[in-house]
Short mmCIF file of C-alpha atoms in Angstrom, two decimals:
data_model
loop_
_atom_site.label_atom_id
_atom_site.label_comp_id
_atom_site.label_asym_id
_atom_site.label_seq_id
_atom_site.Cartn_x
_atom_site.Cartn_y
_atom_site.Cartn_z
CA MET A 1 141.59 140.84 -0.92
CA LYS A 2 140.29 139.44 -3.85
CA SER A 3 141.47 140.75 -7.61
CA ALA A 4 140.48 140.43 -10.57
CA ASN A 5 141.40 142.90 -13.02
CA ALA A 6 143.81 144.59 -13.91
CA TYR A 7 143.71 147.79 -11.39
CA GLY A 8 142.56 145.83 -8.50
CA ILE A 9 146.31 144.12 -9.25
CA ILE A 10 148.27 146.48 -9.75
CA GLU A 11 146.89 148.12 -6.70
CA GLN A 12 147.09 145.75 -4.92
CA LEU A 13 150.94 145.02 -5.62
CA SER A 14 151.43 148.73 -5.52
CA LYS A 15 150.20 148.66 -1.87
CA TYR A 16 152.73 145.94 -0.73
CA HIS A 17 155.60 147.93 -2.31
CA HIS A 18 155.69 145.44 -5.49
CA PHE A 19 157.31 143.22 -3.12
CA GLU A 20 160.61 144.60 -3.66
CA GLU A 21 163.23 142.43 -1.89
CA CYS A 22 161.23 139.94 -0.64
CA ILE A 23 162.45 136.34 0.21
CA ILE A 24 160.47 133.74 -1.62
CA GLU A 25 159.66 131.27 1.75
CA GLU A 26 157.13 128.66 -0.10
CA ILE A 27 155.18 128.08 -3.59
CA SER A 28 152.21 125.14 -3.08
CA TRP A 29 150.22 123.82 -5.24
CA LEU A 30 146.29 123.57 -4.88
CA ASN A 31 142.71 122.50 -5.63
CA PHE A 32 144.35 119.91 -7.98
CA GLY A 33 147.04 122.55 -9.33
CA ILE A 34 144.97 124.96 -10.61
CA ALA A 35 145.00 126.83 -7.84
CA ILE A 36 149.67 128.58 -6.42
CA GLU A 37 150.65 129.70 -3.61
CA VAL A 38 153.55 131.88 -3.08
CA ARG A 39 154.68 132.73 0.18
CA LEU A 40 157.05 136.18 0.83
CA ASN A 41 158.79 137.21 3.60
CA TYR A 42 157.78 141.06 3.66
CA ILE A 43 160.85 143.21 4.61
CA TRP A 44 158.40 146.55 4.62
CA GLN A 45 156.90 148.73 7.01
CA ALA A 46 153.83 150.91 6.26
CA ASN A 47 155.74 153.51 5.90
CA GLY A 48 157.20 152.30 3.17
CA THR A 49 161.03 151.80 5.91
CA LEU A 50 162.48 148.11 6.43
CA ARG A 51 161.49 146.64 9.72
CA GLN A 52 163.56 146.00 12.20
CA ASN A 53 163.14 142.53 13.34
CA LEU A 54 163.87 141.02 9.47
CA ASP A 55 164.68 138.03 10.72
CA GLU A 56 160.90 137.03 12.22
CA PRO A 57 159.60 136.47 8.99
CA GLU A 58 156.38 138.61 8.30
CA ILE A 59 154.24 135.94 5.66
CA VAL A 60 152.38 137.94 2.96
CA ILE A 61 150.56 135.31 0.89
CA LEU A 62 149.73 135.76 -2.80
CA ARG A 63 147.24 133.24 -3.69
CA PHE A 64 146.96 133.33 -7.77
CA ASN A 65 144.19 131.18 -8.62
CA LEU A 66 142.44 129.38 -12.18
CA VAL A 67 146.17 128.97 -12.81
CA GLN A 68 146.47 128.35 -16.64
CA GLU A 69 150.35 128.38 -16.66
CA PHE A 70 153.56 128.28 -14.28
CA HIS A 71 157.10 128.77 -15.72
CA MET A 72 160.09 129.17 -13.46
CA ILE A 73 163.24 129.55 -14.73
CA ASN A 74 166.27 129.50 -11.76
CA ALA A 75 169.30 130.14 -14.37
CA LEU A 76 171.46 128.20 -12.13
CA ASN A 77 175.30 128.85 -12.61
CA ALA A 78 178.34 126.80 -13.11
CA ALA A 79 179.06 127.94 -9.40
CA LYS A 80 175.42 127.51 -8.02
CA CYS A 81 175.58 123.39 -10.27
CA GLU A 82 179.10 122.73 -8.34
CA SER A 83 178.39 123.45 -4.86
CA PRO A 84 174.66 123.82 -4.40
CA GLU A 85 174.80 122.89 -0.68
CA LEU A 86 176.09 126.77 -0.38
CA ILE A 87 172.91 127.89 -1.70
CA ASN A 88 170.64 129.66 0.84
CA TRP A 89 168.34 132.26 1.66
CA GLY A 90 169.28 135.00 -1.25
CA VAL A 91 168.79 133.12 -4.22
CA ASN A 92 165.29 133.70 -3.15
CA GLU A 93 165.29 137.54 -2.81
CA ILE A 94 163.18 138.76 -5.67
CA ALA A 95 163.47 142.42 -6.76
CA SER A 96 160.26 142.75 -7.85
CA VAL A 97 156.74 141.16 -8.75
CA LYS A 98 155.45 142.93 -12.09
CA TYR A 99 152.16 142.91 -13.80
CA ILE A 100 152.98 142.50 -16.89
CA GLU A 101 150.29 144.16 -19.78
CA ASN A 102 149.61 142.83 -22.82
CA SER A 103 151.47 139.73 -22.53
CA GLU A 104 152.18 137.30 -25.43
CA TYR A 105 150.99 134.42 -22.72
CA ILE A 106 147.14 135.92 -22.58
CA LYS A 107 146.48 136.51 -25.87
CA LYS A 108 145.84 132.63 -26.33
CA TYR A 109 143.05 133.22 -23.49
CA LYS A 110 141.69 135.81 -25.12
CA ASN A 111 138.33 133.14 -26.05
CA LEU A 112 137.61 132.30 -22.81
CA PRO A 113 134.73 133.47 -20.46
CA VAL A 114 137.30 135.06 -17.86
CA SER A 115 139.75 137.91 -18.19
CA PHE A 116 144.13 135.68 -17.51
CA HIS A 117 146.49 138.30 -16.02
CA HIS A 118 150.24 137.92 -16.23
CA ILE A 119 152.49 138.50 -13.21
CA SER A 120 155.96 138.22 -13.10
CA PHE A 121 157.82 137.77 -10.07
CA LEU A 122 161.46 139.24 -11.29
CA TRP A 123 164.92 139.01 -9.94
CA GLU A 124 167.44 141.49 -10.75
CA ARG A 125 169.15 142.73 -14.18
CA GLY A 126 171.18 140.72 -15.89
CA SER A 127 169.67 137.48 -14.07
CA ASN A 128 167.75 134.84 -15.92
CA GLN A 129 166.09 133.95 -12.67
CA LYS A 130 162.41 134.55 -13.68
CA LEU A 131 158.31 132.94 -11.93
CA ASP A 132 155.76 133.61 -14.38
CA VAL A 133 152.62 133.01 -13.50
CA VAL A 134 149.46 133.54 -15.99
CA PHE A 135 145.87 133.41 -13.41
CA SER A 136 142.70 134.69 -13.29
CA GLU A 137 142.76 135.73 -9.78
CA LEU A 138 144.40 137.69 -7.42
CA GLU A 139 144.00 136.93 -3.62
CA ILE A 140 147.05 138.60 -1.04
CA GLU A 141 147.00 137.85 2.79
CA THR A 142 148.86 139.10 5.38
CA LEU A 143 149.58 135.97 8.15
CA LYS A 144 149.30 137.49 11.57
CA MET B 1 283.91 176.81 54.60
CA ARG B 2 285.28 176.50 51.98
CA ARG B 3 285.46 172.43 52.68
CA LEU B 4 281.73 172.37 53.83
CA ALA B 5 280.66 174.14 50.33
CA ALA B 6 283.13 171.86 47.81
CA SER B 7 281.31 168.54 49.66
CA LEU B 8 277.83 170.23 49.15
CA PHE B 9 278.44 170.48 45.49
CA ILE B 10 280.13 166.83 45.26
CA LEU B 11 277.09 165.66 46.72
CA LEU B 12 274.51 167.70 44.81
CA MET B 13 276.45 166.35 41.75
CA ALA B 14 276.20 162.84 43.05
CA CYS B 15 272.67 162.57 43.30
CA ASP B 16 270.03 161.26 40.52
CA PHE B 17 267.25 163.47 40.14
CA SER B 18 265.58 160.93 37.50
CA VAL B 19 263.12 159.34 40.14
CA PHE B 20 261.02 161.90 39.20
CA ALA B 21 260.91 161.87 35.74
CA GLN B 22 260.00 158.12 36.53
CA ARG B 23 256.81 158.86 37.89
CA ARG B 24 255.19 161.13 35.01
CA THR B 25 256.80 158.48 32.29
CA GLY B 26 257.69 155.25 33.03
CA PRO B 27 260.63 153.20 34.05
CA ILE B 28 263.74 153.70 32.98
CA TYR B 29 265.89 151.14 31.70
CA ARG B 30 269.72 152.07 32.80
CA PRO B 31 273.11 150.53 30.64
CA PRO B 32 274.60 148.87 32.26
CA SER B 33 277.89 150.53 33.50
CA GLY B 34 280.44 151.29 30.89
CA THR B 35 278.68 150.97 28.04
CA GLY B 36 277.04 154.62 27.96
CA GLY B 37 277.59 156.69 30.05
CA SER B 38 274.72 158.03 32.08
CA ARG B 39 272.32 158.07 29.35
CA THR B 40 269.27 157.05 29.71
CA THR B 41 266.58 154.92 27.81
CA ARG B 42 262.69 155.09 28.12
CA ILE B 43 261.32 151.06 27.99
CA PRO B 44 258.32 150.91 25.29
CA ARG B 45 254.72 150.13 27.21
CA PRO B 46 254.14 146.36 25.89
CA ILE B 47 251.27 145.73 23.36
CA PRO B 48 248.65 144.12 24.60
CA PRO B 49 247.96 140.57 23.96
CA PRO B 50 244.93 139.84 21.76
CA ARG B 51 241.54 139.59 22.26
CA PHE B 52 239.57 136.80 21.35
CA ASP B 53 235.68 136.77 20.35
CA PRO B 54 234.52 134.46 23.21
CA ARG B 55 232.21 133.12 20.94
CA THR B 56 234.17 132.40 17.70
CA ARG B 57 237.44 132.06 19.20
CA GLN B 58 239.10 134.08 17.26
CA PRO B 59 241.42 136.54 16.97
CA ILE B 60 239.75 139.92 17.05
CA PRO B 61 241.31 142.16 14.43
CA THR B 62 243.78 144.80 16.11
CA ARG B 63 245.33 147.87 14.63
CA PRO B 64 248.58 147.93 15.81
CA PRO B 65 249.66 150.86 18.10
CA VAL B 66 250.53 153.83 16.65
CA ILE B 67 253.82 154.78 18.38
CA ARG B 68 254.67 157.97 17.81
CA ARG B 69 258.30 159.19 17.71
CA THR B 70 258.48 162.81 19.78
CA PRO B 71 261.19 164.81 18.61
CA SER B 72 263.92 164.77 20.94
CA THR B 73 264.06 167.61 23.68
CA SER B 74 266.25 170.45 24.75
CA THR B 75 266.85 169.02 27.33
CA GLY B 76 268.55 166.05 25.62
CA ARG B 77 267.35 163.77 28.46
CA VAL B 78 265.38 160.94 26.41
CA ALA B 79 267.71 161.88 22.71
CA GLY B 80 267.90 158.52 20.73
CA GLY B 81 265.43 156.22 23.67
CA PRO B 82 261.98 155.19 21.22
CA SER B 83 259.04 156.84 23.49
CA SER B 84 255.79 154.99 22.42
CA LYS B 85 252.55 156.44 22.57
CA VAL B 86 248.98 153.76 22.36
CA THR B 87 246.46 156.14 21.56
CA ILE B 88 243.27 155.43 21.36
CA PRO B 89 241.31 154.31 18.11
CA PRO B 90 239.08 156.51 16.37
CA SER B 91 234.68 155.95 16.25
CA SER B 92 234.69 155.01 12.82
CA SER B 93 237.33 152.42 12.91
CA PRO B 94 236.80 148.83 11.83
CA GLN B 95 237.81 147.41 15.70
CA VAL B 96 235.16 149.22 16.93
CA ALA B 97 232.40 148.48 14.00
CA VAL B 98 233.07 144.52 14.97
CA ALA B 99 232.26 145.66 18.86
CA LYS B 100 228.91 147.89 17.80
CA THR B 101 228.11 144.46 15.51
CA GLN B 102 228.91 141.74 17.71
CA ALA B 103 226.14 143.99 20.51
CA LYS B 104 223.94 144.82 18.41
CA ALA B 105 223.67 141.31 17.47
CA THR B 106 223.10 140.25 20.94
CA LEU B 107 220.41 142.80 21.68
CA ASP B 108 218.34 141.83 19.03
CA GLN B 109 218.37 137.84 19.81
CA LEU B 110 217.86 139.38 23.43
CA ARG B 111 214.97 141.14 22.09
CA THR B 112 213.20 138.76 20.14
CA SER B 113 213.78 135.56 22.60
CA LEU B 114 211.93 138.53 25.09
CA ARG B 115 208.85 139.13 22.74
CA ALA B 116 208.31 135.39 22.24
CA ARG B 117 208.13 134.64 25.56
CA LEU B 118 206.15 137.83 26.76
CA ARG B 119 203.59 136.47 23.62
CA SER B 120 203.08 133.16 24.52
CA SER B 121 202.46 133.89 28.03
CA THR B 122 199.72 136.99 26.91
CA ALA B 123 198.48 134.38 25.00
CA LEU B 124 197.49 131.62 28.06
CA SER B 125 196.32 133.34 29.53
CA SER B 126 193.75 135.11 27.59
CA GLY B 127 192.88 131.67 26.12
CA ASN B 128 192.94 133.16 22.68
CA VAL B 129 196.26 132.33 20.56
CA ARG B 130 195.77 133.64 16.97
CA SER B 131 197.98 133.75 14.04
CA PRO B 132 199.31 137.63 13.44
CA LYS B 133 197.29 139.78 12.08
CA LYS B 134 197.66 141.34 8.34
CA PRO B 135 199.03 144.47 8.51
CA PRO B 136 196.04 147.42 6.80
CA THR B 137 196.36 147.55 2.94
CA GLY B 138 196.30 150.92 2.16
CA GLY B 139 192.91 152.67 3.49
CA GLY B 140 190.36 154.09 0.84
CA GLY B 141 189.84 151.25 -1.49
CA GLY B 142 192.68 152.22 -3.64
CA GLY B 143 195.43 149.46 -2.80
CA ARG B 144 195.57 146.88 -5.06
CA LYS B 145 196.45 143.33 -4.31
CA PRO B 146 198.11 141.11 -6.58
CA PRO B 147 195.66 138.46 -7.88
CA SER B 148 195.43 135.56 -6.13
CA GLY B 149 196.79 132.08 -7.33
CA GLY B 150 194.53 129.59 -9.22
CA GLY B 151 193.14 126.47 -7.20
CA ASN B 152 193.89 128.24 -3.92
CA ASN B 153 190.15 129.10 -2.64
CA GLU B 154 191.51 129.33 1.24
CA GLU B 155 190.85 132.72 2.99
CA PRO B 156 192.34 134.29 5.21
CA PRO B 157 190.97 134.38 8.70
CA ASP B 158 190.31 137.72 8.62
CA ARG B 159 187.84 137.17 5.77
CA GLY B 160 184.52 136.78 5.33
CA ASN B 161 183.02 133.56 5.00
CA GLY B 162 181.34 134.76 1.67
CA LEU B 163 184.20 136.08 -0.29
CA LYS B 164 185.10 131.96 -1.20
CA ASN B 165 186.10 131.84 -4.88
CA ALA B 166 185.01 135.47 -5.61
CA SER B 167 186.24 137.32 -8.21
CA GLN B 168 189.07 140.00 -7.13
CA GLY B 169 186.86 142.97 -7.53
CA PHE B 170 183.97 140.98 -5.08
CA LYS B 171 187.06 140.78 -2.32
CA GLU B 172 188.81 144.13 -2.34
CA ILE B 173 185.73 146.12 -1.67
CA PHE B 174 185.85 144.41 1.11
CA ASP B 175 189.54 145.37 2.28
CA ASN B 176 188.86 147.68 5.10
CA ARG B 177 187.13 145.24 6.25
CA SER B 178 183.76 146.79 6.81
CA LEU B 179 181.51 147.93 4.38
CA ARG B 180 180.00 150.18 6.21
CA ASN B 181 180.42 153.98 5.40
CA GLN B 182 182.82 153.11 2.55
CA SER B 183 182.20 155.99 -0.23
CA ILE B 184 180.35 154.93 -2.86
CA ILE B 185 182.78 156.73 -5.59
CA ASN B 186 185.67 154.09 -4.28
CA ILE B 187 183.05 150.48 -4.40
CA ARG B 188 182.33 151.66 -7.97
CA ASP B 189 186.38 152.66 -8.81
CA THR B 190 186.76 149.33 -8.07
CA LEU B 191 183.45 147.16 -9.48
CA THR B 192 184.28 149.14 -12.75
CA ARG B 193 188.10 148.68 -12.39
CA ASN B 194 187.59 144.20 -11.90
CA GLY B 195 185.38 144.17 -14.82
CA PHE B 196 181.87 144.86 -12.98
CA LYS B 197 179.34 146.16 -14.98
CA GLN B 198 177.18 149.23 -13.66
CA THR B 199 173.67 149.75 -14.61
CA ILE B 200 170.20 150.57 -12.83
CA THR B 201 168.07 148.54 -10.66
CA ASN B 202 165.25 146.80 -11.50
CA ASN B 203 162.99 149.10 -9.24
CA ARG B 204 164.69 152.33 -10.78
CA LYS B 205 166.36 152.81 -7.15
CA GLY B 206 170.17 152.38 -7.36
CA TYR B 207 172.82 151.53 -9.24
CA LEU B 208 173.54 147.67 -10.18
CA PHE B 209 177.22 146.34 -10.78
CA LYS B 210 177.09 143.06 -11.70
CA ASN B 211 180.02 140.31 -13.67
CA GLU B 212 179.79 137.53 -15.48
CA LEU B 213 180.57 134.84 -12.67
CA GLY B 214 177.00 135.94 -11.22
CA GLU B 215 177.90 138.52 -7.85
CA GLU B 216 176.21 141.37 -8.22
CA ILE B 217 175.97 144.82 -5.53
CA ARG B 218 173.26 146.68 -5.63
CA ILE B 219 173.84 150.50 -3.70
CA MET B 220 170.40 151.73 -2.74
CA ASN B 221 169.51 154.98 -2.22
CA ARG B 222 166.43 155.08 0.30
CA GLY B 223 165.02 157.21 2.57
CA GLY B 224 167.84 160.22 1.56
CA GLY B 225 170.87 157.82 2.11
CA TRP B 226 172.45 154.88 0.51
CA ASP B 227 172.76 151.31 1.64
CA ILE B 228 174.63 148.33 -0.50
CA ARG B 229 173.36 145.06 -0.83
CA VAL B 230 176.02 141.96 -1.60
CA ARG B 231 175.51 138.56 -2.99
CA ASN B 232 178.21 136.70 -4.27
CA ARG B 233 178.00 134.10 -6.48
CA TYR B 234 176.35 131.36 -4.96
CA GLY B 235 173.60 133.77 -4.70
CA ASN B 236 174.11 135.11 -0.77
CA ASN B 237 173.54 137.79 0.48
CA LEU B 238 176.62 138.62 2.93
CA ASP B 239 176.73 141.27 5.53
CA GLU B 240 179.08 143.94 5.81
CA PHE B 241 182.45 142.11 6.71
CA GLY B 242 181.41 139.28 3.86
CA ASN B 243 180.17 137.02 5.71
CA VAL B 244 177.16 134.20 4.98
CA ALA B 245 174.08 136.01 7.18
CA PRO B 246 170.76 136.12 7.63
CA PRO B 247 168.12 138.83 6.37
CA SER B 248 168.80 141.33 9.25
CA LYS B 249 172.43 141.52 8.76
CA THR B 250 172.58 142.23 5.12
CA HIS B 251 170.26 144.94 4.64
CA ASN B 252 170.97 148.94 6.61
CA ILE B 253 174.22 148.75 5.55
CA PRO B 254 174.85 152.35 5.27
CA VAL B 255 177.33 153.72 2.49
CA ARG B 256 178.95 157.43 1.87
CA SER B 257 177.68 159.74 -1.73
CA GLN B 258 181.13 161.00 -1.42
#
């Protein structure tokens, strides 16, 4: 499902439970860098409860088209820098995916023929770890 | 007839009835003739030789036997003779105390060796030789443990492998081994007491406890119940025992709201 307006994007995100506590499995660059795919291990069932077989990934792909900006902050602390071999999938478990309204990032793209949006992959409060994408179109697909 | 009666009287006077007394009290000392008339004196019972400890080969201290001088009887049979009487010492005497201590020590040694043999034979038969477990600490998460020494990163074998280099408060919530069904109040108390700051989670559906090391505990409200998620400073999510685990083990760990 593709969405190019704010309402559609927010609706899609809520349909997917805002990807709360889902795990980023992979990030890919597509179309010479103007598209980005984020693959998430989706942990929720349709009724809003956790899946029973969490060790078997259920991949949901978020494909961002016409990407203007992509910001990644890992905010590695001292422990992670000293022992990077101990880092595992837990680092990639996000708190939620949030649509940022009236973002400062998109003001500079107001004059362009397409509208742009800002989505943040957020980690828990107190963590500076963050992923920001400024894009024009979002496509969400569940891998069967 | 008179003659017969007189001879009988003389015969009776010559008889020695002291044989009967010897049976009851002991041998009778007879002084040599011509030194003391017909008086007899009782010989005191011999004092037993000192006993030696078989291990130390030192004499066991003994109390001298109590000698009680019996007053002279009206019969005058033992008057002037020392009559000895050995009494059994009371249970509170040092002699008995020493014997008791020695017996206890021997018994303890036997017990210890027997236990050691039993333990080794059990371990070998089961093929599982383990060090003895730590005694359980007080329940309820209230028992404070002494802070671990700096630089000692080794965890006891019963600790989860995700607790390496963890803060005191982070370790302390695993004091009861498993987080399952632990009280939220106790967990909160332990964490806030150890420097964790309490806030609301990003999705506003739970409580987040975080410290400056980056350790993170979330207590989430889902479907009418509460569950706990624990993440160490390396970003590893842990299971209920504090082990680094796959997603299925780090979710659905229920905790009690009371």
